CSV table of C-alpha atoms in Angstrom, one decimal:
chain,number,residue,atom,x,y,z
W,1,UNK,CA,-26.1,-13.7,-7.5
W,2,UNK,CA,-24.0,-15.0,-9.5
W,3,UNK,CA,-20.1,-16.5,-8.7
W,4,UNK,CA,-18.4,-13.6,-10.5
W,5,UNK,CA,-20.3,-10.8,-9.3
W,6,UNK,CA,-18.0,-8.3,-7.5
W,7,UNK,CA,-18.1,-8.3,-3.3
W,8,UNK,CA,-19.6,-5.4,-1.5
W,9,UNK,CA,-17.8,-4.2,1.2
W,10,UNK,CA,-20.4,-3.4,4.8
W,11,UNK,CA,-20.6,0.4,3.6
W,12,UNK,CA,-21.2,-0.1,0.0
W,13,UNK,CA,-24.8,1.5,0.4
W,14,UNK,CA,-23.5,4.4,1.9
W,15,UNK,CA,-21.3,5.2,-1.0
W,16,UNK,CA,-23.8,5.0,-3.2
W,17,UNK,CA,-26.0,7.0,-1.1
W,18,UNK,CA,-23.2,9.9,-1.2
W,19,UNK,CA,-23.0,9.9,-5.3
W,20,UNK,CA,-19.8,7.5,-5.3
W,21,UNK,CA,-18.7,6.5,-9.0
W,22,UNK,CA,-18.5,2.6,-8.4
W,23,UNK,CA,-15.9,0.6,-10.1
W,24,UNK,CA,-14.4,-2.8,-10.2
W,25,UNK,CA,-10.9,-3.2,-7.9
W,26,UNK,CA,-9.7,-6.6,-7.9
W,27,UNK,CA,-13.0,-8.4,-7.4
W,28,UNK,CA,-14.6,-5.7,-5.3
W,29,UNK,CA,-17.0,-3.0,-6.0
W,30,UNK,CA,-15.3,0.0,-4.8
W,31,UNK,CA,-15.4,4.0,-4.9
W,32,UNK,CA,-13.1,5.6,-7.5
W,33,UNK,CA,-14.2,8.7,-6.1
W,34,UNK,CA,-17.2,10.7,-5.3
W,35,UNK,CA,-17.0,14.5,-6.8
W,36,UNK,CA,-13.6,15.8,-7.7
W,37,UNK,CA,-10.6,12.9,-7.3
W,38,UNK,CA,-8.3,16.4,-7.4
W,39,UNK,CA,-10.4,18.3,-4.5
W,40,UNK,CA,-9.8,14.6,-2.8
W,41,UNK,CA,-6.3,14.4,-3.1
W,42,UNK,CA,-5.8,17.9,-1.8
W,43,UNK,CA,-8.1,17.3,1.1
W,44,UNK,CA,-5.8,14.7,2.2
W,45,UNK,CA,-2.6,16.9,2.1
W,46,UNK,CA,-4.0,19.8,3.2
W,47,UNK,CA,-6.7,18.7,5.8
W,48,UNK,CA,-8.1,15.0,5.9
W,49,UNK,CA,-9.7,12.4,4.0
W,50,UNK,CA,-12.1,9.3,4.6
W,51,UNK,CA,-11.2,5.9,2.8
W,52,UNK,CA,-13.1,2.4,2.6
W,53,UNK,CA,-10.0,0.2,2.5
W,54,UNK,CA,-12.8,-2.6,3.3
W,55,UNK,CA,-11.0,-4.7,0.3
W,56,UNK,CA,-7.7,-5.4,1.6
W,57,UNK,CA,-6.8,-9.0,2.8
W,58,UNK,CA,-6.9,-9.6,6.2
W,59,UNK,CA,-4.6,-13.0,7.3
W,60,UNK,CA,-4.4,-14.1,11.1
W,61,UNK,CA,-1.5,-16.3,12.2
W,62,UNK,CA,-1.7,-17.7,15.6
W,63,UNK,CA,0.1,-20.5,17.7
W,64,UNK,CA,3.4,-21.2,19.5
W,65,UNK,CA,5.4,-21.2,16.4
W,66,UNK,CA,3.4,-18.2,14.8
W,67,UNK,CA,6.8,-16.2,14.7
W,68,UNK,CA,8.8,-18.8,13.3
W,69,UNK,CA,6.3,-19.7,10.5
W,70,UNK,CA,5.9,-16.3,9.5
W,71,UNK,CA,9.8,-16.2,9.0
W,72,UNK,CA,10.2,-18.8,7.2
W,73,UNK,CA,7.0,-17.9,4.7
W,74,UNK,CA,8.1,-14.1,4.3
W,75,UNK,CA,11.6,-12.0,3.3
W,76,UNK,CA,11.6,-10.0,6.7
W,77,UNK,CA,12.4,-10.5,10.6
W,78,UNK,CA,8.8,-10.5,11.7
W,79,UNK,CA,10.0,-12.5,15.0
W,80,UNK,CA,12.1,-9.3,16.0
W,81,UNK,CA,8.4,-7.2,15.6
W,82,UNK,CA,7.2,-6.2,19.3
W,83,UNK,CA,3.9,-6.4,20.6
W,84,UNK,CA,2.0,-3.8,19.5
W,85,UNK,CA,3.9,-3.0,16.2
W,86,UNK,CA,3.7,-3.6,12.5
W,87,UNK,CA,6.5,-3.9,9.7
W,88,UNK,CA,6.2,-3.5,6.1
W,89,UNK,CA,7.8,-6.6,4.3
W,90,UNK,CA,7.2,-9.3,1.4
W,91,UNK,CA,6.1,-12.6,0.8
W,92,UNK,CA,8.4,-14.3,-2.4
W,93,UNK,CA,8.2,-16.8,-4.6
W,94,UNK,CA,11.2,-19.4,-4.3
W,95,UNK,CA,12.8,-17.8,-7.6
W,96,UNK,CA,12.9,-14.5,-5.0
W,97,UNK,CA,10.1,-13.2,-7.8
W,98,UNK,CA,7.6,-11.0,-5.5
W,99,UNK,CA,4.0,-12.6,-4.6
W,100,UNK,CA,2.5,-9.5,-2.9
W,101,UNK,CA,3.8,-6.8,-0.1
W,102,UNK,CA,2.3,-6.9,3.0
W,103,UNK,CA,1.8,-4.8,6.1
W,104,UNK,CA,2.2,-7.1,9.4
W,105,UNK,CA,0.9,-6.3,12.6
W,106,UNK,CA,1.9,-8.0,16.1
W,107,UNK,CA,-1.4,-8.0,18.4
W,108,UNK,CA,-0.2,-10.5,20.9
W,109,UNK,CA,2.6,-12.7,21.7
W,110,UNK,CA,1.4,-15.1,19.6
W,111,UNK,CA,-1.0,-13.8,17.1
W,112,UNK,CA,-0.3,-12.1,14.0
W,113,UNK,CA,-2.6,-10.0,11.3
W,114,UNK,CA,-0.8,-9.9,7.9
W,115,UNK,CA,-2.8,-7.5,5.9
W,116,UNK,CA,-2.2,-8.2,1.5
W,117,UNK,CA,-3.4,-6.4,-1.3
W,118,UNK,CA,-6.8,-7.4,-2.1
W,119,UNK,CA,-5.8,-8.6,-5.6
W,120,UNK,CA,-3.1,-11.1,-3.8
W,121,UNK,CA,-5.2,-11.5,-0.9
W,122,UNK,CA,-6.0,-15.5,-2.0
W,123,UNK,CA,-2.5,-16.1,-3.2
W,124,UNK,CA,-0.8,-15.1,0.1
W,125,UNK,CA,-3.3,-17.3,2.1
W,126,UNK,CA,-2.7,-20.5,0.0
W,127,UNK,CA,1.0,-19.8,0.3
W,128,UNK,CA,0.7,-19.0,4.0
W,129,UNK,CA,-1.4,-22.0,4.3
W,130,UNK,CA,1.2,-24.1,2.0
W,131,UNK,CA,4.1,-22.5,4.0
W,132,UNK,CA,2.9,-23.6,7.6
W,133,UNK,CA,3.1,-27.2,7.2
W,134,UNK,CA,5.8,-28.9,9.7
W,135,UNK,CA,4.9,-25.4,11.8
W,136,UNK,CA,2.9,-25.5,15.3
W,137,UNK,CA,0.4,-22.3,13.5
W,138,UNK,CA,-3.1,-21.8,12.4
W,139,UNK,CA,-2.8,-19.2,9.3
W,140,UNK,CA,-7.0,-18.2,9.4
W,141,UNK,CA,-9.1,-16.3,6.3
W,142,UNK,CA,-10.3,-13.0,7.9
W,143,UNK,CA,-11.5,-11.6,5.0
W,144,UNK,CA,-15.3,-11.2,6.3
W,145,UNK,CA,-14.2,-10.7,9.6
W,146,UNK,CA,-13.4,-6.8,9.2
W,147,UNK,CA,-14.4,-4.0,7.8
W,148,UNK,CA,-11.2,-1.4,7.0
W,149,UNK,CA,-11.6,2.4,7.3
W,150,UNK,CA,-8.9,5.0,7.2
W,151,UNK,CA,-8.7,8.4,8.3
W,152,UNK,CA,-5.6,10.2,6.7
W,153,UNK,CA,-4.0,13.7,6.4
W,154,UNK,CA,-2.8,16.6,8.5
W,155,UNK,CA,-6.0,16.7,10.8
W,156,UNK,CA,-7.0,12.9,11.1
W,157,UNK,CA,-4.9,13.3,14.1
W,158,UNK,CA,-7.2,15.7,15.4
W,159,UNK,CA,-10.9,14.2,13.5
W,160,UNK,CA,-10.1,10.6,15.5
W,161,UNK,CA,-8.8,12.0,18.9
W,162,UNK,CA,-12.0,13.6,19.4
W,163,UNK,CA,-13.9,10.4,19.1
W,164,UNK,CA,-11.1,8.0,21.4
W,165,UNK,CA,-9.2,7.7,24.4
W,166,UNK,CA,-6.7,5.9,23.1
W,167,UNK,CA,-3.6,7.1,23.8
W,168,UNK,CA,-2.8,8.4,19.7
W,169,UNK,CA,0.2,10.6,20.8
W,170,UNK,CA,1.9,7.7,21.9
W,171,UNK,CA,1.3,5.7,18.9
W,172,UNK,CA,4.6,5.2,16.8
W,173,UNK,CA,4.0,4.9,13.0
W,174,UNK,CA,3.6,1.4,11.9
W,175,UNK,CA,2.3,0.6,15.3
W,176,UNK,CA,-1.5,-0.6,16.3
W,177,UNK,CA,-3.3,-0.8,19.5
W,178,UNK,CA,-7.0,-1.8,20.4
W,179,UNK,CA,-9.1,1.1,21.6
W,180,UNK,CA,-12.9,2.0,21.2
W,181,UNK,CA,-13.5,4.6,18.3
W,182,UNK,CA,-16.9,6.4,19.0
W,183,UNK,CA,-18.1,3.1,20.7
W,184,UNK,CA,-16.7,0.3,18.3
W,185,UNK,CA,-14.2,-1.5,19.0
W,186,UNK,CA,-10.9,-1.1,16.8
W,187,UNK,CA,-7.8,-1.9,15.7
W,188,UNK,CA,-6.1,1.5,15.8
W,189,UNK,CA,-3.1,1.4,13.2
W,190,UNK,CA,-0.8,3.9,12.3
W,191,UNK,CA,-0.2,3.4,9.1
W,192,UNK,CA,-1.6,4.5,5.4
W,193,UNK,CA,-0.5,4.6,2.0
W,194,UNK,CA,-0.5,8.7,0.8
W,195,UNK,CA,2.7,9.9,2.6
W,196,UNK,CA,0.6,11.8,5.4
W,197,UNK,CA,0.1,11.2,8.9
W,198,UNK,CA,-3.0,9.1,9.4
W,199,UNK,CA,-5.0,6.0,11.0
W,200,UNK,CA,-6.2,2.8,9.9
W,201,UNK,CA,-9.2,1.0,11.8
W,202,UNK,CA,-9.8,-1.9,11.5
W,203,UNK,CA,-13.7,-3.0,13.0
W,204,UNK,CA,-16.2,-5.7,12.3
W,205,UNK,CA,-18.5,-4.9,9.5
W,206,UNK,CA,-21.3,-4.2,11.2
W,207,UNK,CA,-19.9,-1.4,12.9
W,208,UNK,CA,-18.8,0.2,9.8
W,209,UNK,CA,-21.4,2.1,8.9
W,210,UNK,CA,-21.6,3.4,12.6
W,211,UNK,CA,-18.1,4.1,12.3
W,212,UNK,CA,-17.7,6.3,8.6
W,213,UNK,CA,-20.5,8.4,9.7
W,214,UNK,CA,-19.2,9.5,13.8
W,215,UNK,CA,-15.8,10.5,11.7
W,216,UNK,CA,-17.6,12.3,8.9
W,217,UNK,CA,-19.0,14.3,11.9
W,218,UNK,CA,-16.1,14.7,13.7
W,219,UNK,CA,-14.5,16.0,10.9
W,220,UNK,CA,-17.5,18.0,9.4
W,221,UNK,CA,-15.6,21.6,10.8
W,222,UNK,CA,-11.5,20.6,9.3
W,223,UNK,CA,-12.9,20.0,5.8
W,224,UNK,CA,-12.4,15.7,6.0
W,225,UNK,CA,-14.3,14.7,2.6
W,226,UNK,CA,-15.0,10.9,1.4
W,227,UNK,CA,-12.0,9.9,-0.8
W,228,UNK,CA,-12.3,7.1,-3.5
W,229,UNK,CA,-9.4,4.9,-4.9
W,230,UNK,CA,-8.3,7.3,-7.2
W,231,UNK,CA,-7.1,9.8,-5.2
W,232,UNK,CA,-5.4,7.2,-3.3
W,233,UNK,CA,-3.1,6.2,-6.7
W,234,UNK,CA,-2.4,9.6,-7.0
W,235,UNK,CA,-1.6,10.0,-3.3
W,236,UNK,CA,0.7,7.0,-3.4
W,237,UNK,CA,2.5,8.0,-7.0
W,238,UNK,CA,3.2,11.3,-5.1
W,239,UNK,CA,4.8,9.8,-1.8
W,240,UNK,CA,6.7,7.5,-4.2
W,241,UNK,CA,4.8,4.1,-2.7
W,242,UNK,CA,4.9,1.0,-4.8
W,243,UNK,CA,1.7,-0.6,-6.1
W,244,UNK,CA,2.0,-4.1,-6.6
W,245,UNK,CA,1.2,-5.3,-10.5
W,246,UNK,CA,3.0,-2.1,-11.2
W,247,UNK,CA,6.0,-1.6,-9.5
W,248,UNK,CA,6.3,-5.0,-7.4
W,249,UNK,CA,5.3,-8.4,-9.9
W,250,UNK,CA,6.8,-11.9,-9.4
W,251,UNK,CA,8.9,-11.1,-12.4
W,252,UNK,CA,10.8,-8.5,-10.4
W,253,UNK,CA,12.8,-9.4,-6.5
W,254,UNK,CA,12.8,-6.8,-3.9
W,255,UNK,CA,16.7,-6.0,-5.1
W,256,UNK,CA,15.0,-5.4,-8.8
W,257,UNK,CA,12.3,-2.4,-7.2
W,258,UNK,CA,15.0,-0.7,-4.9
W,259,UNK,CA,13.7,-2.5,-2.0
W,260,UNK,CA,16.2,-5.1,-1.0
W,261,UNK,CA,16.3,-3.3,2.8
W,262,UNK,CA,12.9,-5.4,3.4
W,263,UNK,CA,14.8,-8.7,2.8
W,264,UNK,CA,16.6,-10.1,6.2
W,265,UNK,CA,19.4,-12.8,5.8
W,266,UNK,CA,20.5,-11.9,9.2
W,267,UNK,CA,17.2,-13.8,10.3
W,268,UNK,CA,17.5,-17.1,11.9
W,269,UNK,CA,16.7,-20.3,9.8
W,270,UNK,CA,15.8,-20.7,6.0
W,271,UNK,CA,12.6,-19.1,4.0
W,272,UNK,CA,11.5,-19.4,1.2
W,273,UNK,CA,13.6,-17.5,-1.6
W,274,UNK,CA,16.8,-16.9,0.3
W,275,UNK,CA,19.3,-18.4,-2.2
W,276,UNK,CA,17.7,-16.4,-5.5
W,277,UNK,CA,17.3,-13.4,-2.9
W,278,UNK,CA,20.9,-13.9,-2.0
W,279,UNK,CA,21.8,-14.2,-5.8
W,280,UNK,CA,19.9,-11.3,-6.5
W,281,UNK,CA,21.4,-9.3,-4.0
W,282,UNK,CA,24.5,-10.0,-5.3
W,283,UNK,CA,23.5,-8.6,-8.4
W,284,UNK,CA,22.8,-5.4,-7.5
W,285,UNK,CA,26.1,-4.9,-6.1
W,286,UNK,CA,27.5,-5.2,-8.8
W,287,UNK,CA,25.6,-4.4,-12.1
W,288,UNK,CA,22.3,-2.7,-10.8
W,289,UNK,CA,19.3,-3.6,-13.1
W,290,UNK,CA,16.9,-0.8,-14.3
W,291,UNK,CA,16.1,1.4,-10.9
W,292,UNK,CA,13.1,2.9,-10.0
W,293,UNK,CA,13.0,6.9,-10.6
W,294,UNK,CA,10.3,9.7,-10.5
W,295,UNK,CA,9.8,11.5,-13.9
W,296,UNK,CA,8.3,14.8,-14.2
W,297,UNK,CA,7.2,15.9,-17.2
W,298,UNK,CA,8.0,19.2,-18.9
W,299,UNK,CA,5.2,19.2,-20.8
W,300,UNK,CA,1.3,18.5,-20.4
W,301,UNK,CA,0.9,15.1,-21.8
W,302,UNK,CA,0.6,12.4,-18.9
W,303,UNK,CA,2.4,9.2,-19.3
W,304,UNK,CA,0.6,5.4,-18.4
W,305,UNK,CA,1.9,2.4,-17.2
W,306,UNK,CA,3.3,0.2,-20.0
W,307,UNK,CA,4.7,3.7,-22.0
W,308,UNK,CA,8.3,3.5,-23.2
W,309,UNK,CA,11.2,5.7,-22.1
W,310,UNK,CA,13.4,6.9,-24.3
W,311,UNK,CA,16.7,8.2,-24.5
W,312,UNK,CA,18.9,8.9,-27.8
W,313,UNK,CA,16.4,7.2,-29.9
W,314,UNK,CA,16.8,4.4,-27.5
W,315,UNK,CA,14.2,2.7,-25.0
W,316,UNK,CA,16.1,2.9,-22.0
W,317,UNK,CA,13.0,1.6,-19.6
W,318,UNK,CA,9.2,1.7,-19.1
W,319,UNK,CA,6.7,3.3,-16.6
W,320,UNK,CA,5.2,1.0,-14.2
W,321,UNK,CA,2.7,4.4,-12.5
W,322,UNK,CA,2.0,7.7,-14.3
W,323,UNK,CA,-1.0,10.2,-13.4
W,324,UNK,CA,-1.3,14.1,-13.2
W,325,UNK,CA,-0.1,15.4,-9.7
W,326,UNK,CA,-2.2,17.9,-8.2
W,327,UNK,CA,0.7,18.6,-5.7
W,328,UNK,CA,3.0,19.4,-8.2
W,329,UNK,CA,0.7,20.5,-10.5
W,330,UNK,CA,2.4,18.7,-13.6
W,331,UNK,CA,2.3,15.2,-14.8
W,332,UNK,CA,4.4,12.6,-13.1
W,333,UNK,CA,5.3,8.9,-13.4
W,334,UNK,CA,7.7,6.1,-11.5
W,335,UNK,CA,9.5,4.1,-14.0
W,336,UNK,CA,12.3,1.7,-14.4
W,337,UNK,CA,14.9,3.1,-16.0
W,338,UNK,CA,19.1,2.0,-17.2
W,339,UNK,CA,21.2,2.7,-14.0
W,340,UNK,CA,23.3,5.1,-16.8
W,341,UNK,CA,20.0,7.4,-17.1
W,342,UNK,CA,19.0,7.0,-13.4
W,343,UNK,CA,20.7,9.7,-11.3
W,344,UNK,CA,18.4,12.8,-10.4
W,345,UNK,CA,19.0,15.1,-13.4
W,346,UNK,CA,20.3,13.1,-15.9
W,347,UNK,CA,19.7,14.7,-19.3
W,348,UNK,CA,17.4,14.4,-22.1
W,349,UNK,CA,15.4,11.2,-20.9
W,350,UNK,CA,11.6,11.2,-22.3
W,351,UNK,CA,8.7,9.1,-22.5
W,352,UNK,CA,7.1,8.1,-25.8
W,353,UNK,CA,3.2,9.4,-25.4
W,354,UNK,CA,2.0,7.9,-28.9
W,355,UNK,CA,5.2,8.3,-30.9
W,356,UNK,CA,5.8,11.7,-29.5
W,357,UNK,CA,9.1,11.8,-27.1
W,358,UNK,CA,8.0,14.1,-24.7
W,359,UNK,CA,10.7,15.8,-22.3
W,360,UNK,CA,11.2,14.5,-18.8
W,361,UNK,CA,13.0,15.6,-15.6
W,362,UNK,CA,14.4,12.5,-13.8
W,363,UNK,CA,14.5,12.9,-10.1
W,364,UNK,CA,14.6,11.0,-6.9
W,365,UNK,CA,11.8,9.2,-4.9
W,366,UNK,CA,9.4,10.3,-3.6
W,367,UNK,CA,8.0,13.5,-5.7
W,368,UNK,CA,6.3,14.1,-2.1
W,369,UNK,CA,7.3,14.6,1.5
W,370,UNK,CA,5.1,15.5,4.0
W,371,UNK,CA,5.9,18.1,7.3
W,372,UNK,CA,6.9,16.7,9.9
């Protein structure tokens, strides 16, 4: 096999086996979807879906000065994180430019699981691994040490209660807690990325397979289908959820993508980026770069990432995310747009589709809320 040949994840035969379309993602070979990527999508907002996340980078941080180091290395207060609990934050280049965003999870008082995109998986380890030096913490590759599968939508409540004792009613969102599921062992995580309620379990590989197929059966009489990855873009385009090489790069900071909230100066001690991040900050204040808006188009023409939008016969910004929504029914797209053309309404903004400027509504993020 040769070096550049993409990684299987532990249930890659099983996709095939249910007709997956198979597609390159950062390395991996993954499912982009099995039937219809719309009858996906709407399974997960109106019922429940089943995802191989197996591709995401899995980082543990462990030690008496696990907390500290992780301060230092990333924008947020993961010291101030419980037992038990995860936070969403960012790992920065010293110029405050954004390496990846990550999801953190506490498991003990002194072990950590950072989780990164699988495209940034290797450059957050090397600068976790760079970033611990002087610190009393191991920062360990994971990678092949778990498999990821998540259950999401309205009824994954419901589909994983059925198979666990754990106690799910009392688990917060962005919180994990250890627990059997259908006889593995797992990481039970209340998180996901499509704006509905759902679970993230993380197991060892060789329970995977076990795993996939006790929730396809659980979930066999709520309508829970297989979901590939794109169903989760749309899903995450809808809920307004940034995907990093679109809407997070190192050329942008956290103040540049609206998300300067994830960035703590109140922290103790220094990390890495504070004084551009501080500099930055400062800059929003007072002349806000181009913001990050939903567009929804008037028209049927969908917009990519990369297109030009246009106002007056002027390019006032670009789309990082475009895609048809199947919630909405129209075409939308997140973009970064002039602060003067960024409040919900503004008039006559469109994108150029091919030399056509074709109308757009500008509105707030996300396009998407679910029930609570």
């Amino acid at each position: 096999m040769s070096s550049n040949a993409p990684r299987l994840t532990a249930l890659d035969a099983l996709h095939r086996s249910l007709g997956a379309t198979m597609t390159d993602f950062a390395g991996w070979d993954m499912p982009l979807r099995y039937g219809s990527e719309r009858d996906e999508h709407l399974a997960v907002r109106t019922k429940a879906g089943l995802f191989d996340l197996s591709h995401m980078g899995e980082i543990t941080v462990t030690g008496p000065e696990a907390a500290a180091l992780l301060n230092h290395a990333l924008v947020g207060n993961i010291a101030s994180v419980g037992v038990g609990r995860a936070r969403y934050t960012m790992i920065c280049r010293a110029d405050g430019g954004i390496l990846d965003d990550l999801i953190v999870y506490r498991l003990q008082e002194h072990e950590y699981m950072v989780v990164a995109n699988a495209s940034n998986a290797q450059v957050v380890l090397d600068a976790l691994v760079e970033r611990a030096a002087g610190f009393d913490a191991e920062v360990r590759d994971d990678r092949d040490a778990y498999a990821l599968i998540a259950v999401q939508g309205p009824e994954s409540p419901g589909v994983l209660k059925s198979l666990t004792d754990a106690d799910l009613d009392g688990l917060k969102y962005y919180a994990g807690l250890p627990g059997t599921v259908a006889g593995v062992p797992a990481l039970i995580a209340r998180t996901g990325y499509t704006g509905e309620d759902g679970f993230e379990l993380f197991v060892k590989p060789e329970h995977a397979v076990e795993l996939w197929q006790a929730l396809t059966k659980a979930g066999e009489g709520v309508g829970l289908v297989p979901c590939g990855l794109s169903c989760r873009d749309t899903l995450r385009l809808e809920a307004g959820m940034p995907l990093y090489g679109h809407e997070l790069t190192t050329e942008l900071t956290p103040f540049d993508a609206g998300l300067g909230r994830v960035v703590k100066f109140e922290k103790e001690g220094d990390f890495v980026g504070r004084t551009a991040l501080e500099a930055a900050a400062e800059r929003a204040a007072s002349e806000p770069p181009r913001v990050l808006v939903g567009l929804i188009a008037e028209g049927r023409r969908v917009p990519r990432a990369g297109y030009q939008v246009v106002a007056d016969g002027q390019v006032i910004g670009e789309v990082t995310s475009g895609a048809p929504s199947p919630t909405l029914g129209k075409p939308i797209a997140m973009a970064y747009v002039d602060a003067a053309h960024a409040a919900p309404g503004t008039a006559g903004v469109g994108v150029d589709i091919r030399g056509s400027h074709e109308p757009y509504e500008v509105v707030a993020l996300p396009f998407y809320k679910r029930r609570k």
